[in-house]
Short mmCIF file of C-alpha atoms in Angstrom, two decimals:
data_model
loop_
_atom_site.label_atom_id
_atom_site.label_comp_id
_atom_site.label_asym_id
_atom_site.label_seq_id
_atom_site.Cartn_x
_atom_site.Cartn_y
_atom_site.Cartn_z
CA UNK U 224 10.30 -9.62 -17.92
CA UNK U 225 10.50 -12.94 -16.25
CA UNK U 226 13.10 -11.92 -14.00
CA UNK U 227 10.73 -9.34 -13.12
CA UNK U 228 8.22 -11.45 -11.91
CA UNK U 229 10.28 -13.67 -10.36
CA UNK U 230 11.65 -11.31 -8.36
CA UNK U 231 8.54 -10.36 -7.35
CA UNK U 232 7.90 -13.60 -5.93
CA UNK U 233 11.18 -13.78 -4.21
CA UNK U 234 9.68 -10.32 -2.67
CA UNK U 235 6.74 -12.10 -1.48
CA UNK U 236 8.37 -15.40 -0.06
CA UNK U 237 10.43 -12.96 2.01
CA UNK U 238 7.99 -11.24 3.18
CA UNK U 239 5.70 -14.61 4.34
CA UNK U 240 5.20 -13.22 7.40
CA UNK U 241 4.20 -9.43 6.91
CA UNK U 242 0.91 -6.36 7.12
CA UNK U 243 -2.07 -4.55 6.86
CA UNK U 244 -1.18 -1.03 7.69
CA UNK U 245 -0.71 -1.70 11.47
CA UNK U 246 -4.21 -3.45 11.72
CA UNK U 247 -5.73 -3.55 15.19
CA UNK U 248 -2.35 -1.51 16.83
CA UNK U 249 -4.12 1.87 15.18
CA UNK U 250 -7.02 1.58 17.52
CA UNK U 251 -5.45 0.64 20.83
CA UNK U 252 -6.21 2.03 24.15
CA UNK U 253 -2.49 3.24 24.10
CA UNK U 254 -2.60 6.10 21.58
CA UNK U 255 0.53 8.08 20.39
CA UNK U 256 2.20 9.26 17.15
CA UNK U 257 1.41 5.94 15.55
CA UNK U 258 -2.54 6.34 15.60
CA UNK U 259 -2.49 9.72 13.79
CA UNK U 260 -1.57 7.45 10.93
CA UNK U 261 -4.81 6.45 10.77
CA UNK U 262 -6.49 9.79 11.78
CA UNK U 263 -4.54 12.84 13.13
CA UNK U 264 -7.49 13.25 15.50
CA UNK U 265 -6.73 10.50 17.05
CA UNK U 266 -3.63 12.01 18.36
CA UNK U 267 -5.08 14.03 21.28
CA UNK U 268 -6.63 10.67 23.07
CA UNK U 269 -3.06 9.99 23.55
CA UNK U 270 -2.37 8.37 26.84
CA UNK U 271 0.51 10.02 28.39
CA UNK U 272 1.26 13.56 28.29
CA UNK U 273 4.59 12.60 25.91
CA UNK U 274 4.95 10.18 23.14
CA UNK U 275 8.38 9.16 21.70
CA UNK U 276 8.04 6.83 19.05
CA UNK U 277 10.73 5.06 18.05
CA UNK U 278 10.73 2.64 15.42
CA UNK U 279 8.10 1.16 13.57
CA UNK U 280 8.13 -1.82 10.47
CA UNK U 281 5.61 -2.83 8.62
CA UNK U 282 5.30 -5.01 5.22
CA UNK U 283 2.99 -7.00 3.21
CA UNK U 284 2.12 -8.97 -0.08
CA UNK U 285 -1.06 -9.49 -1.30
CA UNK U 286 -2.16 -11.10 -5.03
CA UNK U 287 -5.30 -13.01 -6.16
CA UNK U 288 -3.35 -16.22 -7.77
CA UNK U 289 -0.34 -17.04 -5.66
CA UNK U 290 -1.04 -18.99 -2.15
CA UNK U 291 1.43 -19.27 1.03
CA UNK U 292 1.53 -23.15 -0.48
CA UNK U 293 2.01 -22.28 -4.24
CA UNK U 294 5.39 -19.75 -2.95
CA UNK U 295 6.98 -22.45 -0.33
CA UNK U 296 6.25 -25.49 -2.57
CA UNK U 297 6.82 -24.69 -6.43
CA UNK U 298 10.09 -23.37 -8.12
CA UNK U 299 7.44 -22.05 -11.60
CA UNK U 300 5.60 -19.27 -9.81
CA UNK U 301 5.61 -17.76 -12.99
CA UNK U 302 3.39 -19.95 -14.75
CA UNK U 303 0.40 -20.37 -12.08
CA UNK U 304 0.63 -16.15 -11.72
CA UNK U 305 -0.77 -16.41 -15.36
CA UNK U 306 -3.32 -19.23 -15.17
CA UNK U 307 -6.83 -18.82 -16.02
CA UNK U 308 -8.69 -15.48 -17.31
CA UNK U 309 -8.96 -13.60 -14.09
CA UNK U 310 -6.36 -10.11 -14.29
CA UNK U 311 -3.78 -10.33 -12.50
CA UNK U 312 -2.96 -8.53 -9.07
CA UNK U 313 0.28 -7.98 -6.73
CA UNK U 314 0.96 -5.61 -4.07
CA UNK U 315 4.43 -5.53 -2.27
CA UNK U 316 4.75 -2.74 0.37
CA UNK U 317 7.20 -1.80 3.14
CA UNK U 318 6.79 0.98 5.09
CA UNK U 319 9.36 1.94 8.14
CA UNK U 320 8.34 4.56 10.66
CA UNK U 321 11.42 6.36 12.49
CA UNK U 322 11.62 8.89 15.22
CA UNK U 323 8.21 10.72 16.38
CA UNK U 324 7.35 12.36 18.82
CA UNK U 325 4.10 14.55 20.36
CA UNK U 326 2.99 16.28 23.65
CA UNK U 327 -0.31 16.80 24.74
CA UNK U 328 -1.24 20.70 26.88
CA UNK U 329 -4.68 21.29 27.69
CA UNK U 330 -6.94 21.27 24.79
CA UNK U 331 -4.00 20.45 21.95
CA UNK U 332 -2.12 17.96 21.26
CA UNK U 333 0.44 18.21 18.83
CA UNK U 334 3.41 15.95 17.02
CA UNK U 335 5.74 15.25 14.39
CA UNK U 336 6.79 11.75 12.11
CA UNK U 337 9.10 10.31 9.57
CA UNK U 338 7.54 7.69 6.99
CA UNK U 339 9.69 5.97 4.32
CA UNK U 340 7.75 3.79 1.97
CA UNK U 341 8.19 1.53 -1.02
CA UNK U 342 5.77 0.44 -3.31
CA UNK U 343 5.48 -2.42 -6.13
CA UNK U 344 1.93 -3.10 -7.90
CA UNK U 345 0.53 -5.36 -10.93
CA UNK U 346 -2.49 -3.98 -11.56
CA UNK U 347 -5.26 -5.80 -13.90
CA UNK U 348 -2.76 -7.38 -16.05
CA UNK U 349 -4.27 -9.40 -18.48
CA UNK U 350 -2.83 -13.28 -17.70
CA UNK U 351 -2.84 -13.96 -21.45
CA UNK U 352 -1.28 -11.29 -22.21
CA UNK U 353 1.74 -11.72 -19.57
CA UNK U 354 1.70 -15.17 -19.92
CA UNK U 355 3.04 -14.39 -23.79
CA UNK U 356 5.71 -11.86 -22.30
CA UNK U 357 6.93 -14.14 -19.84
CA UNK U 358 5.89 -17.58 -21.01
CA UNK U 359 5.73 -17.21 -24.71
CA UNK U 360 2.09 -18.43 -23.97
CA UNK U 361 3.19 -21.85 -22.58
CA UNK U 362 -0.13 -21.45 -20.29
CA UNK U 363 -2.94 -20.50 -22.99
CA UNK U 364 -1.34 -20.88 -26.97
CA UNK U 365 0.24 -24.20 -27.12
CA UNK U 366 0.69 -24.70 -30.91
CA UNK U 367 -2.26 -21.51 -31.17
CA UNK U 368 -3.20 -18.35 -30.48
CA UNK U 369 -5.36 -16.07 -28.62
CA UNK U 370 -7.06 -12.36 -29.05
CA UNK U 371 -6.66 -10.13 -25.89
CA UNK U 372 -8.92 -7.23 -26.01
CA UNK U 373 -9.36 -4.83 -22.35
CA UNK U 374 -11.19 -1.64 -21.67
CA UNK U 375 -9.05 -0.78 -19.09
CA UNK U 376 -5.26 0.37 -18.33
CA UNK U 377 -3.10 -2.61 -17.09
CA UNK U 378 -0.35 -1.35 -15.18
CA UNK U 379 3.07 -2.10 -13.34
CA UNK U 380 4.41 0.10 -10.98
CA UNK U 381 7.01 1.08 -8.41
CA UNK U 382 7.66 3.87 -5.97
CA UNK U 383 10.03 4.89 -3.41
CA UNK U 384 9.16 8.28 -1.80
CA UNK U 385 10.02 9.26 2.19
CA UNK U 386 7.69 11.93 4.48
CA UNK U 387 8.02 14.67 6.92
CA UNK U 388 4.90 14.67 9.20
CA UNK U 389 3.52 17.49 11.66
CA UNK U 390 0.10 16.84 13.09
CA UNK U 391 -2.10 19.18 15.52
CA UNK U 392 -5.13 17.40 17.11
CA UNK U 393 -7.45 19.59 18.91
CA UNK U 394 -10.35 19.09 21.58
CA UNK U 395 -13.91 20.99 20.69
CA UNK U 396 -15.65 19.48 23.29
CA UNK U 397 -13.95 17.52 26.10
CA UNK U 398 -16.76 16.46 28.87
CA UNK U 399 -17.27 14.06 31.29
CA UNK U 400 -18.80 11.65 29.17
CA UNK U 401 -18.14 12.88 25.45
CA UNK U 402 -15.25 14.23 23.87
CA UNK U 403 -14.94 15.74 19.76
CA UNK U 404 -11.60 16.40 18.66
CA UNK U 405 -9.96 17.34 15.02
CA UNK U 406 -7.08 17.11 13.63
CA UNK U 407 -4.76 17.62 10.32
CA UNK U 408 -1.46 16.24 9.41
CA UNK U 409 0.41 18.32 6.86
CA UNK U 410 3.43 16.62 5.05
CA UNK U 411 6.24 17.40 3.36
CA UNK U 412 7.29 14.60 0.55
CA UNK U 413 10.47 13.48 -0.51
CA UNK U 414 9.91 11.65 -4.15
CA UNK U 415 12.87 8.70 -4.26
CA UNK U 416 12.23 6.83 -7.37
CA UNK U 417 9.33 5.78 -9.74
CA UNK U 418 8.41 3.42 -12.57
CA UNK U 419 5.15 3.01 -14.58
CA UNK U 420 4.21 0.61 -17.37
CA UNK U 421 0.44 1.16 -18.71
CA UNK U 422 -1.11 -0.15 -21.59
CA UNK U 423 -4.67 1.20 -21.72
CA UNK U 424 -7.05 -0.17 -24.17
CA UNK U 425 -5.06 -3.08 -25.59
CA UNK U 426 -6.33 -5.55 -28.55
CA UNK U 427 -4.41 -7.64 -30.30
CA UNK U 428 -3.06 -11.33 -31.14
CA UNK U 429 -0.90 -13.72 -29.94
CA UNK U 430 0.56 -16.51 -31.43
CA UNK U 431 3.09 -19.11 -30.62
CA UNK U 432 5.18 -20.85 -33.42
CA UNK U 433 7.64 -23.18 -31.90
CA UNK U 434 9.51 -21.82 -28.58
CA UNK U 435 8.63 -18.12 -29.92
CA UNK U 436 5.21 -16.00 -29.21
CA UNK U 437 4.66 -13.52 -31.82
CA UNK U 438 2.08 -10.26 -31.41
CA UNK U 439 -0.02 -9.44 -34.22
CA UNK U 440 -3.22 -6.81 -34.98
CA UNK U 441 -2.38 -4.66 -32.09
CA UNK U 442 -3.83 -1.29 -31.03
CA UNK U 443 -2.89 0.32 -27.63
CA UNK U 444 -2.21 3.56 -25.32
CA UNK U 445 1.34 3.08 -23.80
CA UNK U 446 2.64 4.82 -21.08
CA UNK U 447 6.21 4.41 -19.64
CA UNK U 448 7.43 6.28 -17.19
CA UNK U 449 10.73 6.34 -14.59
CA UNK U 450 12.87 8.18 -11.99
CA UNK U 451 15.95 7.42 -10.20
CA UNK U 452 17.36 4.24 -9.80
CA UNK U 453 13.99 2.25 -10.54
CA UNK U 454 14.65 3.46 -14.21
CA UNK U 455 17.66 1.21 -13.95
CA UNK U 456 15.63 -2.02 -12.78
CA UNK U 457 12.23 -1.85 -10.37
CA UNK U 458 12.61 -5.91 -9.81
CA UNK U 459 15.46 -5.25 -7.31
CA UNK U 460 15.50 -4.95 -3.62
CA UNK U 461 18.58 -2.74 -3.49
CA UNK U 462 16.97 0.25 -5.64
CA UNK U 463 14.05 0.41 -3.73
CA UNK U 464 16.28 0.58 -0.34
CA UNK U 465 19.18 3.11 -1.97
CA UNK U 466 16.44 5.77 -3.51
CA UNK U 467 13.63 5.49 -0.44
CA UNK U 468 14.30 9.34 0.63
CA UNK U 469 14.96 11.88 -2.10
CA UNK U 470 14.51 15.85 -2.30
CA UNK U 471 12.20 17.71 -1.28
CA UNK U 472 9.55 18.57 -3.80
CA UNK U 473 6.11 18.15 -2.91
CA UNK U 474 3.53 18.13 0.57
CA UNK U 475 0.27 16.44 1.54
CA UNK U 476 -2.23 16.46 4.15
CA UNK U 477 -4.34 14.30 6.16
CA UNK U 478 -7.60 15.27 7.74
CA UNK U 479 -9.61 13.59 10.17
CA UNK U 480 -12.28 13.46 13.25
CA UNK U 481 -13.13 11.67 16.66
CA UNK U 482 -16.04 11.49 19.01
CA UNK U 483 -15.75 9.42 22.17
CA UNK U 484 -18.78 8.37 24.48
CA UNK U 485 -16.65 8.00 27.37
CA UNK U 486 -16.59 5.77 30.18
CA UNK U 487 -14.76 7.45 32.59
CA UNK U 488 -16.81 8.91 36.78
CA UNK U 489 -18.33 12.14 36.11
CA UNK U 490 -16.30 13.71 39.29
CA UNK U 491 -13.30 12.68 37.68
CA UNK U 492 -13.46 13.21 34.29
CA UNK U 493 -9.31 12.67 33.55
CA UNK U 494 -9.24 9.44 35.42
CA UNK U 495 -9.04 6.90 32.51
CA UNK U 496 -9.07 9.65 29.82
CA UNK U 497 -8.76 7.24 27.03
CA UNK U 498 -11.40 4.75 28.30
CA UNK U 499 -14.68 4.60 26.22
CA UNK U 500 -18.06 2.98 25.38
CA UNK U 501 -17.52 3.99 21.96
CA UNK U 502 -14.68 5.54 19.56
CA UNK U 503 -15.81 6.64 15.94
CA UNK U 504 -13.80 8.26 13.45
CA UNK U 505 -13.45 9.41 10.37
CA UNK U 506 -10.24 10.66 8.30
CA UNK U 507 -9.67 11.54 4.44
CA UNK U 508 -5.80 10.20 4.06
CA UNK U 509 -2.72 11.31 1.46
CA UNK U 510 -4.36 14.32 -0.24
CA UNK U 511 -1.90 15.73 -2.25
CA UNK U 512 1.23 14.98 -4.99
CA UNK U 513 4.81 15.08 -5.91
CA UNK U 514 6.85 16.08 -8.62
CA UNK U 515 9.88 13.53 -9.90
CA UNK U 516 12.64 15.39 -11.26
CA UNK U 517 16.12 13.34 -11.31
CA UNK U 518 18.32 14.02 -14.27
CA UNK U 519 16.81 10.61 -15.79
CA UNK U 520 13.37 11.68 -15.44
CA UNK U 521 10.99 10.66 -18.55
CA UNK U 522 6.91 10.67 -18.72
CA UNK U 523 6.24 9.48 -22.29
CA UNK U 524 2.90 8.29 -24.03
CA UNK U 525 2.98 6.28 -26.99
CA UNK U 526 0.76 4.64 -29.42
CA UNK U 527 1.54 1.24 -29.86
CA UNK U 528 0.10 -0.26 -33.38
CA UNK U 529 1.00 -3.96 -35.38
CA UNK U 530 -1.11 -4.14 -38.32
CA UNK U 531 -1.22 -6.20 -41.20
CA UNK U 532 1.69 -9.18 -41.70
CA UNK U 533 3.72 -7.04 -39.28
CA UNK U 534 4.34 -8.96 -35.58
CA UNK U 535 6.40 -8.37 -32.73
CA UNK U 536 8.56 -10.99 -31.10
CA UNK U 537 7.71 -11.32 -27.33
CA UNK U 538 10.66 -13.47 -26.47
CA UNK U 539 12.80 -10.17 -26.62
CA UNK U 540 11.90 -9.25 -23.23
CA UNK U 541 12.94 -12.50 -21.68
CA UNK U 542 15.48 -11.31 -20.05
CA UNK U 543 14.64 -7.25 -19.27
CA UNK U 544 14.87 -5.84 -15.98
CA UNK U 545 14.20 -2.57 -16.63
CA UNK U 546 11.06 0.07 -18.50
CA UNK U 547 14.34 1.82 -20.68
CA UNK U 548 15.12 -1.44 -21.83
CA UNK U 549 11.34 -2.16 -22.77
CA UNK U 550 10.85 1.30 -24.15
CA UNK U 551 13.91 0.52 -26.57
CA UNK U 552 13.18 -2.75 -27.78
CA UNK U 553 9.61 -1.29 -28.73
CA UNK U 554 11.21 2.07 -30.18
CA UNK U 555 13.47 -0.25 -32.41
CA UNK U 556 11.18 -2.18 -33.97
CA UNK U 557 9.25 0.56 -34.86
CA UNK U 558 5.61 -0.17 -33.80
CA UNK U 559 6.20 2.54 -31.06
CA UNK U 560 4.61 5.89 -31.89
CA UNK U 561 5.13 9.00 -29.62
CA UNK U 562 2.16 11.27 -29.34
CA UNK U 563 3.48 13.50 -25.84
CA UNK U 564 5.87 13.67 -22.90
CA UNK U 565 7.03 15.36 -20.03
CA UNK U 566 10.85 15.22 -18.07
CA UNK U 567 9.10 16.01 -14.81
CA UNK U 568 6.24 15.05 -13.66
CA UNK U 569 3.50 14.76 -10.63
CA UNK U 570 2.20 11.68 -9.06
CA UNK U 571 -0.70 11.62 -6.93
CA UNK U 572 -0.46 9.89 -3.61
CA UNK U 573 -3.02 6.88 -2.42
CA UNK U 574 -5.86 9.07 -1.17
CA UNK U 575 -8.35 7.44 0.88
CA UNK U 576 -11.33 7.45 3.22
CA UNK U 577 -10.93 6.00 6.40
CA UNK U 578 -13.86 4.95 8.65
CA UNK U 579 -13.90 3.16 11.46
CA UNK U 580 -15.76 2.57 15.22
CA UNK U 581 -14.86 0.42 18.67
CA UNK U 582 -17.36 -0.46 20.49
CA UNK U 583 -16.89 -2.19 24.44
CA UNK U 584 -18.68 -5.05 24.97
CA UNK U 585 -18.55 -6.07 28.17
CA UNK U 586 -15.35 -5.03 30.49
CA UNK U 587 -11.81 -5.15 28.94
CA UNK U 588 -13.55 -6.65 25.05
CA UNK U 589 -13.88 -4.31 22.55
CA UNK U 590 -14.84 -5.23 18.66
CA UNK U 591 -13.39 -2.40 15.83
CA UNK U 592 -14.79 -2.54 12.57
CA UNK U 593 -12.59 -0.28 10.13
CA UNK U 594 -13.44 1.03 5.86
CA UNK U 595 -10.32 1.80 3.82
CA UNK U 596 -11.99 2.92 0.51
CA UNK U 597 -9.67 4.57 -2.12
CA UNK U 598 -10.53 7.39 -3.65
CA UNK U 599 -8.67 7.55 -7.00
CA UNK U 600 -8.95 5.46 -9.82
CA UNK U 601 -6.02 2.78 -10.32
CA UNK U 602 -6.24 2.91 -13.67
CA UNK U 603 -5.04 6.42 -13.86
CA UNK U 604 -0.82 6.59 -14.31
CA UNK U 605 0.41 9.11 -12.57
CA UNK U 606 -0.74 7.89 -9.23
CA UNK U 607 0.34 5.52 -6.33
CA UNK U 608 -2.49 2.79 -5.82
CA UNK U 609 -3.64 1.19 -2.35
CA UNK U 610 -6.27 -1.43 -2.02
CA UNK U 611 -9.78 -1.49 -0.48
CA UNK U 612 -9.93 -3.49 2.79
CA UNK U 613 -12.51 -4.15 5.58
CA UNK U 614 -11.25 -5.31 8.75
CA UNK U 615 -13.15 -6.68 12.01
CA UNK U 616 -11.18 -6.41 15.06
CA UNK U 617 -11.86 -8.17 18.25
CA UNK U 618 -9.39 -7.06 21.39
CA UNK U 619 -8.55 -7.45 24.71
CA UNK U 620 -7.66 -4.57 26.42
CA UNK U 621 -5.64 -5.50 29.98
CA UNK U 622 -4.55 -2.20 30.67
CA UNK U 623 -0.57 -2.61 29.73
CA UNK U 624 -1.28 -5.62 27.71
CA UNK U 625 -3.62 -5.75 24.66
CA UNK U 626 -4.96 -9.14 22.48
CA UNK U 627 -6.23 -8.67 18.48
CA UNK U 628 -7.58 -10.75 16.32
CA UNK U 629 -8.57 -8.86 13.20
CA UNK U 630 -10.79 -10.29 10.32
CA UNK U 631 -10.09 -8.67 7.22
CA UNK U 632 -11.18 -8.81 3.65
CA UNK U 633 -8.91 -7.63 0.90
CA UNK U 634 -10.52 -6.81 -2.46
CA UNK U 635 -7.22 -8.57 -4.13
CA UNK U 636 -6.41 -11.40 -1.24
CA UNK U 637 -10.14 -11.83 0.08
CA UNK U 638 -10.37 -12.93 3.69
CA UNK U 639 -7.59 -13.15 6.21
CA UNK U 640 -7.09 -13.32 9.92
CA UNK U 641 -4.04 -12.89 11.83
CA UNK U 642 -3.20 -11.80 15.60
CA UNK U 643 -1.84 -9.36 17.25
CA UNK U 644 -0.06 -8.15 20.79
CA UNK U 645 0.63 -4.91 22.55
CA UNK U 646 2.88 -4.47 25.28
CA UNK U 647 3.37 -1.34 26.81
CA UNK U 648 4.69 0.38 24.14
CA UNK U 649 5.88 -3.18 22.19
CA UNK U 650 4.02 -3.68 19.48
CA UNK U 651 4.15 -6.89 16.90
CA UNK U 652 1.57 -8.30 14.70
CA UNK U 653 0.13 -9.63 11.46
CA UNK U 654 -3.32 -9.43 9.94
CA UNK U 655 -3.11 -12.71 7.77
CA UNK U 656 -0.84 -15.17 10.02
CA UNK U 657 -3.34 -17.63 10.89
CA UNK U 658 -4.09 -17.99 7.57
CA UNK U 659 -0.80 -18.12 5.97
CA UNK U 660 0.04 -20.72 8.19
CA UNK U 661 -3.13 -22.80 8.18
CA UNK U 662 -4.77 -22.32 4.82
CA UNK U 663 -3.27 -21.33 0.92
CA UNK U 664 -3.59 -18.20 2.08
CA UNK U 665 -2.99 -15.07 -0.50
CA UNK U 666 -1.71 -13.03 1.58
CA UNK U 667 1.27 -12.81 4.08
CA UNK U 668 2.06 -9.42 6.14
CA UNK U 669 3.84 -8.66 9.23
CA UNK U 670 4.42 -5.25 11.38
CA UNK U 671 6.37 -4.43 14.99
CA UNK U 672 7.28 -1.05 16.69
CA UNK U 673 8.17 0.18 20.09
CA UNK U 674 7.40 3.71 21.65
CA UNK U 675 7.63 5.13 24.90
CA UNK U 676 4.88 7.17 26.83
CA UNK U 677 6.31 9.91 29.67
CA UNK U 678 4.01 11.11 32.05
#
């Protein structure tokens, strides 16, 4: 387990300057393939009658203990992950966007993507509780012990899974000085790999005698779950990279719609078709599921239960790297109860609301506020989990050259800023750079691309 975290850690000092799902890019004045991303109707304010994209990168990690100074300056990241009573929460995620491409005729605009993404979460992890796992409770039970009780499901979890995208973005009204337009995005998913580790409703004891942490009077849910090559280990770089794109066996949709008050003459209503007093939008994001099904495929719930002067010995999972070898060591010792289980199974993707509007200021300044809400419930297993996030953008639009500067609070790495540039169709970024770099920031992202507009 501690090699898990660690490399976890190694993950996030990697990744020190990473992303916030293309923040401030999504709303520029230079629309394409990568805007439907954010709302397919987006897609038909594109600016030239073709858009090739080409490549696009984006990554970030985001926690609530860990700061820029705490990765850079101490070699026992471990140990401050799992200070204090606060749950604990990571989020690693890379996403790389290859070839696109859309055209625009008349009223419709339509295009096509290619998404590969990778996902690694903590979610609500009690520190005491990891702390013992890791640790053997060097934080919290020197020479003691401690009862950990939770309502809720703490989970770890990975996934790999790659997409097929084809969006059509149509105009209902399209006047001189408003324009309405819809648009869907339907996907078809490619599950690569998946791990899960709940524990929902967990009591129960620790102690620490000597260099060993022992778990007594214990009562919990357990699921454990894998795929693919993150069954092997779901700490290491290379399995997310080898098992990104896998078969096809699931689809998805997005949904979403825009209203411009233009800002365009009335005589020449095309001139500057993208310009605006105001852009508003609203899209519902990631409806839909996969199925897993590799040959190692497992779904199991368990009932985990230590009761009288029977205890567990945490400091067997020092050195695991993988659920199987987790699900073993708990099978062996026989405090592991199965009560149901599946070899395939479905996992929900991150569905979520985005809302957003741009408003000009004066000429060439624009300010974007823009809502991520999710829509499931992280403590649910079978589903991929994405964060909350408000963001207040501030940009500069020259025409072929673009300035942001987005504001953005995370509800696991609170307030960041970072800053952005658009050239053309150059993109790079980050939504937390100026903070990494001048506060103990908890958060680092980063995110580039390049596309080309014809006509």
């Amino acid at each position: 387990m501690k090699k898990y975290l660690l490399s976890c850690m190694v993950l996030a000092s990697l990744s020190s300057s990473a992303q916030e799902q293309y923040t401030g890019i999504g709303l520029s004045s230079r629309v394409g393939v990568l805007n439907a991303q954010f709302n397919p109707a987006e897609l038909h304010n594109q600016s030239n009658k073709f858009d090739i994209h080409l490549i696009g990168f984006n990554a970030r990690v985001s926690n609530n203990k860990l700061g820029v100074d705490d990765i850079v300056n101490n070699d026992n990241l471990e140990n401050i992950l799992f200070r204090g009573t606060d749950p604990v929460n990571l989020s690693a995620n890379v996403q790389a966007m290859g070839l696109g491409m859309s055209v625009k005729f008349k009223r419709w605009t339509l295009g096509i993507s290619s998404t590969l993404h990778g996902n690694l979460d903590i979610i609500d992890v009690d520190p005491r509780l990891g702390d013992a796992f890791v640790n053997a409770g060097i934080n919290a039970l020197i020479g003691g012990s401690a009862t950990v009780s939770n309502n809720y499901n703490q989970r770890v979890n990975g996934t790999t899974w790659g997409e097929l995208g084809a969006t059509a973005a149509f105009s209902l009204v399209n006047k001189a000085k408003h324009k309405l337009n819809v648009g869907i995005t339907g996907k078809l998913l490619f599950p690569g790999s998946y791990a899960n580790l709940g524990m929902d409703r967990f009591t129960g004891t620790i102690s620490r005698v000597g260099g060993n942490a022992f778990l007594t009077n214990t009562q919990a849910s357990v699921n454990i779950a894998y795929s693919g090559t993150l069954a092997n280990s779901f700490t290491q770089f290379d399995n997310y990279r080898e098992s990104a794109f896998g078969g096809l066996n699931g689809v998805g949709a997005d949904i979403g719609i825009n209203y411009q008050w233009r800002d365009t003459p009335p005589e020449n209503p095309k001139k500057n078709q993208n310009r605006y007093k105001l852009n508003l939008g609203l899209a519902i994001r990631n409806l839909g599921a996969m199925t897993f099904n590799e040959n190692n495929n497992q779904s199991t719930n368990y009932t985990l239960s230590i009761q009288g002067t029977q205890s567990l010995n945490l400091n067997q999972f020092e050195n695991v790297e993988s659920l199987r070898e987790i699900e073993t060591i708990l099978l062996n010792s026989g405090y592991l109860t199965r009560r149901d289980g599946t070899r395939d199974f479905r996992v929900q993707l991150p569905t979520t609301l985005s809302l957003y509007g741009d408003v000009k200021i004066i000429p060439k300044l624009f300010v974007s506020a823009y809502l991520l809400q999710r829509l499931n419930d992280v403590e649910v297993n079978d589903q991929i989990v994405t964060q909350n996030t408000f963001i207040v953008t501030p940009h500069v639009d020259l025409g072929f050259f673009e300035i942001f500067v987005p504001f953005t609070q995370n509800e696991i790495s609170g307030f960041n800023t970072g800053l952005a540039f658009r050239a053309g169709g150059f993109f790079i970024g980050s939504s937390s750079g100026v903070t990494a770099l001048m506060t103990n920031a908890k958060q680092a992202d980063f995110y580039m691309g390049w596309r080309i507009g014809i006509f």
